[in-house]
Coordinates of C-alpha atoms in Angstrom, one line a residue:
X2 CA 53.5 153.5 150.8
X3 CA 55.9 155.9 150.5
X4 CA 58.6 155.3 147.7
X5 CA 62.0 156.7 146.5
X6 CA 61.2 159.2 144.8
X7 CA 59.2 160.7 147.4
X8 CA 62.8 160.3 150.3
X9 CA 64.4 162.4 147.1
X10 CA 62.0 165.3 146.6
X11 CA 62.5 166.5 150.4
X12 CA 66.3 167.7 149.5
X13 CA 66.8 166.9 152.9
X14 CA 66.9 164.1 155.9
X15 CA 66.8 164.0 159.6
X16 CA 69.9 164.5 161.3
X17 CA 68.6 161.8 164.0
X18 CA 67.3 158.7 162.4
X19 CA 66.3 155.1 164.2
X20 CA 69.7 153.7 162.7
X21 CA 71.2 153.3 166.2
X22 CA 68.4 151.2 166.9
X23 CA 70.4 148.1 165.9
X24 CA 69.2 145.7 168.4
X25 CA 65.1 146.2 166.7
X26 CA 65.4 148.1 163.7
X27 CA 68.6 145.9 162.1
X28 CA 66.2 144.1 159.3
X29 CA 64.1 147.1 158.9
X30 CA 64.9 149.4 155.7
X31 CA 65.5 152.7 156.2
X32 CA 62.2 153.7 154.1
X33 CA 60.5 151.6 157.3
X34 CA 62.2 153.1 160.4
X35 CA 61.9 156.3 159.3
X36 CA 58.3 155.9 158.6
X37 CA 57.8 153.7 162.2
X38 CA 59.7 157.2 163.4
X39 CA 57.4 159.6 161.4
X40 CA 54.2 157.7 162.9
X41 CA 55.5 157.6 166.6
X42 CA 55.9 160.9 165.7
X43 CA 52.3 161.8 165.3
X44 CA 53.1 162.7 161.5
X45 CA 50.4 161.5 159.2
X46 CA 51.2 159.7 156.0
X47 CA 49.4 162.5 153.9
X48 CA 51.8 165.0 155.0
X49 CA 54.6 163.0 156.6
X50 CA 56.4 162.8 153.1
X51 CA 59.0 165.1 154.5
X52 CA 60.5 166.1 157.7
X53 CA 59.0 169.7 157.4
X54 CA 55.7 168.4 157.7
X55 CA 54.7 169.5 154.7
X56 CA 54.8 167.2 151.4
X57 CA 56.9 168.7 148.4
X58 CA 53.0 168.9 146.4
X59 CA 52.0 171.5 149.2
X60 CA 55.1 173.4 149.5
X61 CA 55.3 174.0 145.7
X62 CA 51.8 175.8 146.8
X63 CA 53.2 177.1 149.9
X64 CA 55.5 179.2 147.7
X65 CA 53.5 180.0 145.1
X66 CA 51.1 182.0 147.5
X67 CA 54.4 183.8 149.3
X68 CA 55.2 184.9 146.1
X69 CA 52.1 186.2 145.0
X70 CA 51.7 188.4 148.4
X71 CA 55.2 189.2 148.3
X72 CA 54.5 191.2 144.8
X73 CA 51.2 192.5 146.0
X74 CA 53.2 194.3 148.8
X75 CA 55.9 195.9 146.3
X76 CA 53.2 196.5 143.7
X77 CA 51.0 198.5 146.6
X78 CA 54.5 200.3 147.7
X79 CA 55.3 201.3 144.4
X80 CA 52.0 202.3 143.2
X81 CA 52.5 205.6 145.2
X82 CA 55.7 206.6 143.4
X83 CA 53.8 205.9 139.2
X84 CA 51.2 208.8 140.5
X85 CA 53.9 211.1 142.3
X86 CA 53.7 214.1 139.9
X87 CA 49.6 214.2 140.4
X88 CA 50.3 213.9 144.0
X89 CA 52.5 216.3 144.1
X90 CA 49.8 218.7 142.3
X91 CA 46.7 217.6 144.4
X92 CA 48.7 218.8 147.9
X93 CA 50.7 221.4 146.8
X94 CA 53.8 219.7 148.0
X95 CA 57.9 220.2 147.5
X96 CA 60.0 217.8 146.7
X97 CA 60.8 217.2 150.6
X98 CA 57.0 216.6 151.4
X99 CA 57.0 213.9 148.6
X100 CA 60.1 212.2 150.2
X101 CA 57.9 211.8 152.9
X102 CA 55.0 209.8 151.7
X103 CA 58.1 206.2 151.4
X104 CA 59.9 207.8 154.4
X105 CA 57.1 207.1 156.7
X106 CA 56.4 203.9 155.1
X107 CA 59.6 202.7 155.8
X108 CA 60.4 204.1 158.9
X109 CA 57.1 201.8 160.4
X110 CA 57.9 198.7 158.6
X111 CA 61.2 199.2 160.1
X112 CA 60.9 199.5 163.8
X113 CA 57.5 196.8 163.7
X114 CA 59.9 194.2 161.8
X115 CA 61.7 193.6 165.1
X116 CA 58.5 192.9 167.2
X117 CA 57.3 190.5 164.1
X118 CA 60.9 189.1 163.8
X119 CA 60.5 187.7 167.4
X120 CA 56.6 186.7 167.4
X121 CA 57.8 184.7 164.1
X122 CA 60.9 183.0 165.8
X123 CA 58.1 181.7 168.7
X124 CA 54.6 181.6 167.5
X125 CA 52.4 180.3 164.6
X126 CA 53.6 182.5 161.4
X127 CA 50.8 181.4 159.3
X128 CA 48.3 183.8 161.6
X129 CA 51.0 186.3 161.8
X130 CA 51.0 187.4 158.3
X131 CA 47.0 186.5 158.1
X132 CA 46.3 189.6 160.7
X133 CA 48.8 191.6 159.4
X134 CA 48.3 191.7 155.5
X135 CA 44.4 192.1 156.7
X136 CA 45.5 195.2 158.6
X137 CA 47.5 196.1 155.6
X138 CA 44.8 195.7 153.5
X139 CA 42.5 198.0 155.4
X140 CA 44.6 200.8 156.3
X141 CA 45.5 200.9 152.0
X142 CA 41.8 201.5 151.5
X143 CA 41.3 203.8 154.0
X144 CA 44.8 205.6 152.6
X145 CA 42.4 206.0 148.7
X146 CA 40.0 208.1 150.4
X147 CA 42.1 211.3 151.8
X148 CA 40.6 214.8 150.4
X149 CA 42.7 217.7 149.8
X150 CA 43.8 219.6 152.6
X151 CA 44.8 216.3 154.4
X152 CA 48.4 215.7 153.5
X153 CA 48.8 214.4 156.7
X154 CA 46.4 211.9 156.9
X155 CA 47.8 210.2 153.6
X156 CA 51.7 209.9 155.6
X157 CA 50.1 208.8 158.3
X158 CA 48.0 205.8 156.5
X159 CA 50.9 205.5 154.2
X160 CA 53.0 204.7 157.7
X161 CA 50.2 202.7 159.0
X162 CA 50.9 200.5 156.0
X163 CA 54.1 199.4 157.0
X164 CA 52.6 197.4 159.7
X165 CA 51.4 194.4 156.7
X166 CA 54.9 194.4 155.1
X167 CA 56.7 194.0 158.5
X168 CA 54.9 191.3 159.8
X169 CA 55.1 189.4 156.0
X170 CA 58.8 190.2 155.0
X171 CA 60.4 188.7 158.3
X172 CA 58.4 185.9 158.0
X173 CA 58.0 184.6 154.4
X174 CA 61.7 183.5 153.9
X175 CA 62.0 181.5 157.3
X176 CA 58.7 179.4 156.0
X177 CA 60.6 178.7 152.6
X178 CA 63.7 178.0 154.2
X179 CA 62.0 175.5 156.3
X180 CA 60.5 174.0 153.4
X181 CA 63.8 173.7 151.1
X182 CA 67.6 173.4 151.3
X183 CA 70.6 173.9 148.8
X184 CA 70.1 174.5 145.3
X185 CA 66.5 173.9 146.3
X186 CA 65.9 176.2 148.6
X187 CA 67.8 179.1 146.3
X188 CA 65.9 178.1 143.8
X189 CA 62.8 179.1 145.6
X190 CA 63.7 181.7 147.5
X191 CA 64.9 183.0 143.7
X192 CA 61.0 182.4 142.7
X193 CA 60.2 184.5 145.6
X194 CA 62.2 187.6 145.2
X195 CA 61.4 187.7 141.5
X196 CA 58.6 189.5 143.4
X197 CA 60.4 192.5 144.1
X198 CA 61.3 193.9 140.7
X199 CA 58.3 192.8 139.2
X200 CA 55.8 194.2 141.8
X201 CA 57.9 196.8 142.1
X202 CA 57.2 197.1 138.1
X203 CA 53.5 196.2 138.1
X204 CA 52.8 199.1 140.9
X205 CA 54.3 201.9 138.4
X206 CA 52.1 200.2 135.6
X207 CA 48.7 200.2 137.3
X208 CA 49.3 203.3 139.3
X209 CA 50.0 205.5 136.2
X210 CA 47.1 203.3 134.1
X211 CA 44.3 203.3 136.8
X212 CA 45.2 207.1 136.9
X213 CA 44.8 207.8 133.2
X214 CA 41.7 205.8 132.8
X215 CA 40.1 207.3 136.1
X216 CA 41.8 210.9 136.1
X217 CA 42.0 210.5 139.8
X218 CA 45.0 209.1 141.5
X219 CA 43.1 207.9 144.4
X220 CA 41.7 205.0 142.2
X221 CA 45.3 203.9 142.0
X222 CA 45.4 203.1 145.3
X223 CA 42.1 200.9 145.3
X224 CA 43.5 198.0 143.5
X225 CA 46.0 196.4 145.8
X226 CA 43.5 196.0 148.5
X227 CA 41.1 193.8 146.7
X228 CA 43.6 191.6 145.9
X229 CA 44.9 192.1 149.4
X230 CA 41.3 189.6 150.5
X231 CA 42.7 187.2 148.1
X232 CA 45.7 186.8 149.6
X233 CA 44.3 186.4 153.2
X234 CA 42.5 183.7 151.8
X235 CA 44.9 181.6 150.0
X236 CA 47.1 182.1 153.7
X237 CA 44.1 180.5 155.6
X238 CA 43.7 177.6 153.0
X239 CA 47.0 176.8 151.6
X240 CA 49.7 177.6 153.9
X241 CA 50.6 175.4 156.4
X242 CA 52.9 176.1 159.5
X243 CA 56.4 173.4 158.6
X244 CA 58.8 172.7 161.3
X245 CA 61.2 174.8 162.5
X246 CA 65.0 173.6 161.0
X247 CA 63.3 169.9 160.6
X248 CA 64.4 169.7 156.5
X249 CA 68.3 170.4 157.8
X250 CA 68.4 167.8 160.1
X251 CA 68.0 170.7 163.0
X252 CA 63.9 169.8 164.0
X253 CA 63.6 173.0 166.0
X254 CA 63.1 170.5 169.3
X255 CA 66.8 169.9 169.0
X256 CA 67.6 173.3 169.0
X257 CA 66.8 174.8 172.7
X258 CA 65.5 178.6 172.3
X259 CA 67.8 181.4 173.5
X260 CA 66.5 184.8 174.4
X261 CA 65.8 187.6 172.6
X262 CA 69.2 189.5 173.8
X263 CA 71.1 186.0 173.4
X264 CA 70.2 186.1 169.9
X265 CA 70.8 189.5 168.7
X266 CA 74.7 189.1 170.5
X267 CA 75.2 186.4 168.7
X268 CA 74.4 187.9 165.2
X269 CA 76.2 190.9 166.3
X270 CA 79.3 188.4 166.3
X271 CA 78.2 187.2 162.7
X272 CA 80.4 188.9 160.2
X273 CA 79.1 187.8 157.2
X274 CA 75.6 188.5 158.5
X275 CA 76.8 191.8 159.4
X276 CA 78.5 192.9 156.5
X277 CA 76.0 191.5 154.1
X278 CA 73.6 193.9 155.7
X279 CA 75.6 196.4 155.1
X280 CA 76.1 195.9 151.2
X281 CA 72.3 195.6 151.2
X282 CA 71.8 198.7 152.9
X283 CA 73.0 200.2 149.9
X284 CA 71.4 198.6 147.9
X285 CA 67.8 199.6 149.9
X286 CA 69.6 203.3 149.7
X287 CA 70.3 203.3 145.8
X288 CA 66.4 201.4 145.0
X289 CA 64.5 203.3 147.8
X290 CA 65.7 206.7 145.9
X291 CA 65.3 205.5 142.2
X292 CA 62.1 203.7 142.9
X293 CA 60.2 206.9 144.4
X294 CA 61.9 209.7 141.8
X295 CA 63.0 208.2 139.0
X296 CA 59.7 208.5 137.1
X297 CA 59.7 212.0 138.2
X298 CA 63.3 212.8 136.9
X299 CA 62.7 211.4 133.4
X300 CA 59.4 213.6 133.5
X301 CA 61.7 216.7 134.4
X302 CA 64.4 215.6 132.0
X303 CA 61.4 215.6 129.2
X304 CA 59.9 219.0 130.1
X305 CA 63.7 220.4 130.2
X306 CA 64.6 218.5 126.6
X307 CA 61.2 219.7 125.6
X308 CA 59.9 216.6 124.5
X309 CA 57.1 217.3 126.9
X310 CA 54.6 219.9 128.4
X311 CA 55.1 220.8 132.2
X312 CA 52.6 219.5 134.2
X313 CA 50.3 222.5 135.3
X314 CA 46.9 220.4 136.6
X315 CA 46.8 217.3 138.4
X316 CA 46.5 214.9 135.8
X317 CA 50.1 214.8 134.5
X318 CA 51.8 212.4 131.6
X319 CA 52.3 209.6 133.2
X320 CA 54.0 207.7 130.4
X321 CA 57.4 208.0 132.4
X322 CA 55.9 205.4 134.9
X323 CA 54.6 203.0 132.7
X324 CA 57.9 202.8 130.6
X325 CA 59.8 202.5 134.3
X326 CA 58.0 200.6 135.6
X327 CA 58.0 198.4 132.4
X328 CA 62.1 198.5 132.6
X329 CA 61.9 197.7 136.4
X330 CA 59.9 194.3 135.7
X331 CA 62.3 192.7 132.7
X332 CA 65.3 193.7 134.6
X333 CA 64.2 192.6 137.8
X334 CA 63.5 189.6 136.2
X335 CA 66.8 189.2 134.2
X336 CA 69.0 190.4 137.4
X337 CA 67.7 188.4 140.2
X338 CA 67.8 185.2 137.3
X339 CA 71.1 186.2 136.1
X340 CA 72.6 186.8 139.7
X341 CA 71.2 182.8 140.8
X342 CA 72.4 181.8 137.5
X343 CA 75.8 182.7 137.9
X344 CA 76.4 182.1 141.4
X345 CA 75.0 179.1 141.4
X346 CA 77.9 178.1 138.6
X347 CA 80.4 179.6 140.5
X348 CA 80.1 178.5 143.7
X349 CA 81.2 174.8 142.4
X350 CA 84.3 175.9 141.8
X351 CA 84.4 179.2 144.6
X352 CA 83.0 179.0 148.1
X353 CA 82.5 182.5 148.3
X354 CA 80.9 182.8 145.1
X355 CA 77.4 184.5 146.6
X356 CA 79.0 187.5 148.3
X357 CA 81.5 188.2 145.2
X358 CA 78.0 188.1 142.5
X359 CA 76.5 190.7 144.8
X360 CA 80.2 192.8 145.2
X361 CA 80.0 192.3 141.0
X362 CA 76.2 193.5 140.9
X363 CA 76.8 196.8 143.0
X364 CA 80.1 198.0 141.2
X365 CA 78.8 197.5 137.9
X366 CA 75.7 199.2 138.2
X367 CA 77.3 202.1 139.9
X368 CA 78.5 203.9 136.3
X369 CA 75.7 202.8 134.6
X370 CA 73.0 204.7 137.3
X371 CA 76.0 207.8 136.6
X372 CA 75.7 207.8 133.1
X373 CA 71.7 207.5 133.0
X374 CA 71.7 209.8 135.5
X375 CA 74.2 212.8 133.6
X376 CA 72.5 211.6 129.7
X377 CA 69.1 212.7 130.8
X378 CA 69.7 216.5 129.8
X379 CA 71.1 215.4 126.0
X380 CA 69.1 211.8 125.0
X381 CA 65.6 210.3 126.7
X382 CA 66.7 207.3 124.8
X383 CA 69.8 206.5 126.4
X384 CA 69.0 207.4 129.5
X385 CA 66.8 204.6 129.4
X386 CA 68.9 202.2 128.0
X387 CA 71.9 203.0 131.1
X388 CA 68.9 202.5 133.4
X389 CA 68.1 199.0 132.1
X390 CA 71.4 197.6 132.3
X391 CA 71.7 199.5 135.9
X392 CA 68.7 198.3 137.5
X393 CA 69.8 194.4 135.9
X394 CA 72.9 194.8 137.6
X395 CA 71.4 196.3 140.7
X396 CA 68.9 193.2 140.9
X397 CA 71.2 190.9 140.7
X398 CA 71.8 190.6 144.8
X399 CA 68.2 190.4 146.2
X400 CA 67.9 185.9 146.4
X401 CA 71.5 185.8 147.2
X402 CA 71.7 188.3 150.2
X403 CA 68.4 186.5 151.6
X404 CA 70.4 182.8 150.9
X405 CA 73.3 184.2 152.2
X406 CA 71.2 185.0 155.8
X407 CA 69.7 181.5 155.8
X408 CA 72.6 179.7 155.2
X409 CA 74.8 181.6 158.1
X410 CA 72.1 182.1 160.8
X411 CA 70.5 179.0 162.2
X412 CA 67.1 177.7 162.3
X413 CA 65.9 179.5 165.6
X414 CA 67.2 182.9 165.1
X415 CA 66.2 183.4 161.3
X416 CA 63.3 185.5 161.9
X417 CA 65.2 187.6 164.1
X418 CA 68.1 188.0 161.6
X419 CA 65.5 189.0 159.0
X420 CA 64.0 191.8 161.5
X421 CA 67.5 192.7 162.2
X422 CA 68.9 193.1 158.7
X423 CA 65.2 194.8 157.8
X424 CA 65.9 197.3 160.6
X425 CA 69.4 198.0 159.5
X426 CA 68.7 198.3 156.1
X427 CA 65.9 200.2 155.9
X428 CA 67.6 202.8 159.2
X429 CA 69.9 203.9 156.7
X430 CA 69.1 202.7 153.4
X431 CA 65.4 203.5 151.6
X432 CA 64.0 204.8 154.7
X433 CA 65.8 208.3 154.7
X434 CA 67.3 208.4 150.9
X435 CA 63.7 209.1 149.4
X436 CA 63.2 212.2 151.7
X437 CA 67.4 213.1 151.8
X438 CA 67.3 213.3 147.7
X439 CA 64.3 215.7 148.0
X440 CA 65.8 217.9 150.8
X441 CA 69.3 217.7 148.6
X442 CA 67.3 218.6 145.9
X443 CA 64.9 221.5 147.5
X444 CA 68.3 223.0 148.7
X445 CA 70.2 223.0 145.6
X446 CA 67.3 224.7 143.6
X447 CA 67.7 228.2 143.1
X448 CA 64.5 229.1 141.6
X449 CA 60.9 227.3 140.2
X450 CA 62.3 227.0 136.5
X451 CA 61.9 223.7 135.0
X452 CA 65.3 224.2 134.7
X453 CA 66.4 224.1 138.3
X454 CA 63.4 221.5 138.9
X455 CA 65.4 219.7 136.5
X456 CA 69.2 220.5 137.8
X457 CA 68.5 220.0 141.4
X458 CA 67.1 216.8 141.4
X459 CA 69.7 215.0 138.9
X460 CA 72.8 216.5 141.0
X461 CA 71.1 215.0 144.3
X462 CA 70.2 211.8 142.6
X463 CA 74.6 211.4 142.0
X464 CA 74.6 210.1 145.6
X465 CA 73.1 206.8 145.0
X466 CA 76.4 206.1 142.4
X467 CA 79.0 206.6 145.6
X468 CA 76.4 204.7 147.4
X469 CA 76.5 201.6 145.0
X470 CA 80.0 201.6 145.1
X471 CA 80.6 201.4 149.1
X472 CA 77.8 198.5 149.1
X473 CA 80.3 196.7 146.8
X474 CA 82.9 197.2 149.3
X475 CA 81.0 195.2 152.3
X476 CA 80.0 192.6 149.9
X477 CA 83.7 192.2 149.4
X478 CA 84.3 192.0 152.6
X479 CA 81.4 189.6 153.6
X480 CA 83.8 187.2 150.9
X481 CA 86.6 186.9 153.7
X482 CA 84.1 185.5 156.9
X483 CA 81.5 184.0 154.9
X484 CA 83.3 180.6 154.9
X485 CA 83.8 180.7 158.1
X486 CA 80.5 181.8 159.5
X487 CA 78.8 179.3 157.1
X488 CA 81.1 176.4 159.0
X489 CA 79.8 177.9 162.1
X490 CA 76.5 178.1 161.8
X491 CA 75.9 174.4 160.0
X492 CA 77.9 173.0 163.0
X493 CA 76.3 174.9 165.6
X494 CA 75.9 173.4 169.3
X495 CA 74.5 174.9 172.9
X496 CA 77.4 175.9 174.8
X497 CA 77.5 175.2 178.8
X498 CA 75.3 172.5 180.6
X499 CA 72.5 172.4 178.1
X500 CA 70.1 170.0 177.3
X501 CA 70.5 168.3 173.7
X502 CA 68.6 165.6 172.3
X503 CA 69.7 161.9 171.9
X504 CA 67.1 159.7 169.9
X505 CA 65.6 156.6 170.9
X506 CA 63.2 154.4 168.7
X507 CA 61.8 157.5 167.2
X508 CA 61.4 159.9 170.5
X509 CA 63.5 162.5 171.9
X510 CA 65.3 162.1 175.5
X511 CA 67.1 164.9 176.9
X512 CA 70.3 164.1 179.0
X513 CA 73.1 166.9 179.8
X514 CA 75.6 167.6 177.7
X515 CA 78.8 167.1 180.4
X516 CA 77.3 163.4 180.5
X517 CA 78.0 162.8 177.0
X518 CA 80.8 164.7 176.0
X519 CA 84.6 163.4 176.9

C-alpha cells in the first residue's frame, strides 16, 4: 500500500483528481481514489508512486545517468582544446584553422538541435539519445584515427560529433523536468549542470594527461568513447520514458499538441524566454572562447614571461591544461552551487530573483576575465587567481537559465524551447567566438615572435569582457517579463474551440470548450 510519505516525495499532484466524484468516491480517502484512478489508469503499483510514472527510487537513477552523460559530452568537447598546442603542431595550422576544430562542432549541434527539439516534443526520448550518443560515440573514435595531412577529416568528424550532443542536450532537461518540480526540480536540474564545468574540467585533465603519458594526442581522444558504450547502456536499462507535464498537474493528454510553427510563434512572444536566451548567448560567447584558448594563452603568456620554452615539436607542456582545467572543475562547481544557493534564498523574498543572480553572475565576472586577461604579461599567478573568481562568477547562471526555460515554457513545447535557445545561443555565441578570436588574433599579429603570438591573442581575447557585460544587460531585462510570463505559462489554456479534458471516475472525456465556458 502506498503511504504518505510516498504522496510527499512526488513534489507534485494531479491537477484532475476523482474528488468531483462525490456521489461514489465521498467515503473514499484521497490515498484510495487516486490509487482506483492510477489503476484505471493502467499505472502499476511498482511504478505508479507518482504521476510521472516513474517512482522517486528510479528517478533519483534517472538523473544520476543524465548527469553522468551530460559530463561525458563536455569532457569529450573539451578534450580537444587540453591538446590544442600539439594539434596545432601536428597540422601546421594558424590560429584561424584551430578556431575551426569547436566552430564546426558547434555549428552541427546547432542546426540538428531543432530537428531533435521536435522528435523529443513527439516521440520516445529514451531511444532518441540511445541512437544518438551511439552515433556520437562512433564518429569520436573514428575522429582519434586522422593522419597528418588530413586536417580536414578531423573538422569534419569533429562536426559529425555534434550530432550526439544535439539529440542529448534538448532532451535531458525535459525528462528531469518531467520528473521534478520547484525546489525539487532546481535542485536536480542543479545536479545536472554541475556537469558542465566539471566535464568541461575533466576533458582538459585527461586530454593534456593521456597526451603526456602517450606522447600522441590522438590517444586523448580514445577515452570518451569507451565510456560513451557505458552510457548507452545505463540509457537502455535505467531510464525510463515519464509522462509528459503529468508531475505539474498538466498530463500531456490534457495539453492538445500544436504545430511546429504554432509553437516557435508562441515562444517568439515569450520575453523572458527570449531575453534569457540572449544573456546566455553571451555567456556561450565568453565560455566558447575561454574554453578553446585559454590554455593556449597562459602557454603564450609563459613562453613571453619566460617561465617556459616555446613549443617547437608536437609534444608541448601541457601543464597549462591540467591547472585550467583543474580551475574550471572547482569553480564550476562553486558557481553553479553558489548561483542555486542564492537564488534559491532570494527568490522568497524577490520573484525575480533567477534572472537578477544571472544579471549579478555576468557583470561580475566581466572585470575579473579583464584583469586575468591584461595580468598575464606581468604575474602567471594572478592571472590564475582573476580567472578563478571569473569563471565562479561566470558559472553561476547555467541551472538557473535552464529553470528559468522550464518554468516559463510549458510542458509540450519544452524540447522545442531547448532547440530554440540551443540554436540561438550557439548562432551567435560559442559557435563563431572560437574561430572570430583566432581570425582577431591572426589579423592583429604583425609577425611570428612569441611576442606578437602572445599580443595578438590577449587583445582579441578583450572581447568576451564587453561580451559579459551586454549578457548582464538582457538578464536584467528578462527581470521585468519574467513575472509575467511565468503567470502565463502556469495558467496556460487552448485558445478557440478546442478540446480540453474534464475527468470522470478516473478517465478523460473530451467536450468543447464553448460548452463549458460562460
Amino acid at each position: 500500500r502506498r503511504s504518505r510519505a510516498a504522496d510527499g516525495a512526488c513534489d507534485s499532484a494531479p491537477f484532475f483528481s476523482d474528488d468531483d466524484d462525490d456521489d461514489e468516491g465521498a467515503g473514499e480517502s484521497e490515498g484510495g481514489r487516486r490509487r482506483r484512478a492510477a489503476e484505471e489508469d493502467g499505472v502499476g503499483a511498482a511504478e505508479g508512486e507518482c504521476p510521472s510514472g516513474v517512482s522517486p527510487r528510479r528517478a533519483g537513477f534517472i538523473v544520476a545517468v543524465l548527469c553522468y552523460i551530460n559530463l561525458l559530452n563536455y569532457m569529450d568537447r573539451f578534450t580537444v582544446a587540453g591538446v590544442l598546442p600539439d594539434i596545432e603542431q601536428f597540422f601546421g595550422i594558424a590560429d584561424g584553422q584551430s578556431g575551426l576544430l569547436q566552430t564546426v562542432f558547434i555549428c552541427s549541434y546547432m542546426f540538428l538541435a531543432p530537428i531533435f527539439g521536435y522528435l523529443g516534443d513527439r516521440y520516445n526520448r529514451k531511444f532518441i539519445m540511445c541512437g544518438g550518443i551511439t552515433f556520437w560515440t562512433l564518429v569520436t573514435l573514428a575522429s582519434s584515427y586522422t593522419p597528418k595531412d588530413y586536417f580536414w577529416a578531423l573538422l569534419l568528424t569533429r562536426g559529425l560529433v555534434g550530432v550526439g550532443e544535439a539529440s542529448y542536450s534538448t532532451i535531458a532537461p525535459t525528462i528531469i523536468a518531467d520528473l521534478f518540480v520547484n525546489e525539487k526540480r532546481t535542485k536536480m536540474l542543479s545536479i545536472f549542470y554541475f556537469a558542465i564545468p566539471v566535464g568541461s574540467g575533466l576533458g582538459y585533465i585527461v586530454g593534456s594527461k593521456v597526451d603526456d603519458l602517450e606522447q600522441d594526442w590522438h590517444w586523448a581522444l580514445r577515452v570518451t568513447p569507451a565510456l560513451g558504450l557505458v552510457a548507452v547502456l545505463l540509457l537502455l536499462i535505467v531510464v525510463k520514458e515519464p509522462k509528459r507535464g503529468a508531475v505539474e498537474a498538466r498530463p500531456e493528454h490534457s495539453l492538445q499538441r500544436t504545430s511546429w510553427l504554432v509553437d516557435i510563434k508562441a515562444l517568439g512572444k515569450n520575453r523572458s524566454f527570449i531575453l534569457s536566451t540572449l544573456g546566455f548567448t553571451a555567456v556561450a560567447f565568453v565560455t566558447g572562447s575561454l574554453a578553446l584558448w585559454a590554455p593556449t594563452f597562459l602557454l603564450r603568456a609563459a613562453v613571453f614571461t619566460r617561465e617556459k620554452a616555446p613549443c617547437v615539436s608536437e609534444n608541448c607542456d601541457n601543464s597549462d591544461s591540467l591547472y585550467f582545467g583543474v580551475i574550471t572543475c572547482v569553480t564550476g562547481f562553486l558557481g553553479v552551487a553558489s548561483g542555486v544557493a542564492l537564488s534559491g534564498w532570494l527568490r522568497k523574498r524577490n520573484p525575480r530573483a533567477d534572472p537578477l543572480v544571472c544579471a549579478a553572475g555576468l557583470l561580475l565576472a566581466a572585470p575579473f576575465l579583464f584583469l586575468s586577461i591584461i595580468c598575464a604579461q606581468g604575474s602567471i599567478i594572478a592571472t590564475y587567481v582573476f580567472i578563478f573568481f571569473g569563471e565562479t562568477f561566470l558559472s553561476m547562471n547555467w541551472a538557473i537559465v535552464a529553470d528559468i526555460l522550464l518554468y516559463v515554457v510549458v510542458p509540450t513545447r519544452r524540447s522545442t524551447a531547448e532547440a530554440f535557445q540551443i540554436v540561438l545561443s550557439h548562432l551567435f555565441g560559442d559557435a563563431g567566438s572560437p574561430y572570430l578570436i583566432g581570425v582577431v588574433s591572426d589579423a592583429l599579429r604583425r609577425s611570428e615572435s612569441y611576442l606578437w603570438q602572445f599580443r595578438s591573442l590577449q587583445i582579441s581575447l578583450l572581447l568576451c569582457c564587453f561580451v559579459a557585460v551586454l549578457g548582464g544587460a538582457s538578464f536584467l531585462a528578462t527581470a521585468l517579463f519574467i513575472e509575467q510570463d511565468r503567470d502565463l505559462a502556469e495558467q496556460y489554456t487552448h485558445s478557440g474551440d478546442e478540446p480540453i479534458v474534464v475527468p470522470k471516475r478516473g478517465r478523460s472525456t473530451k467536450v468543447p470548450v464553448s460548452s463549458v465556458l460562460i
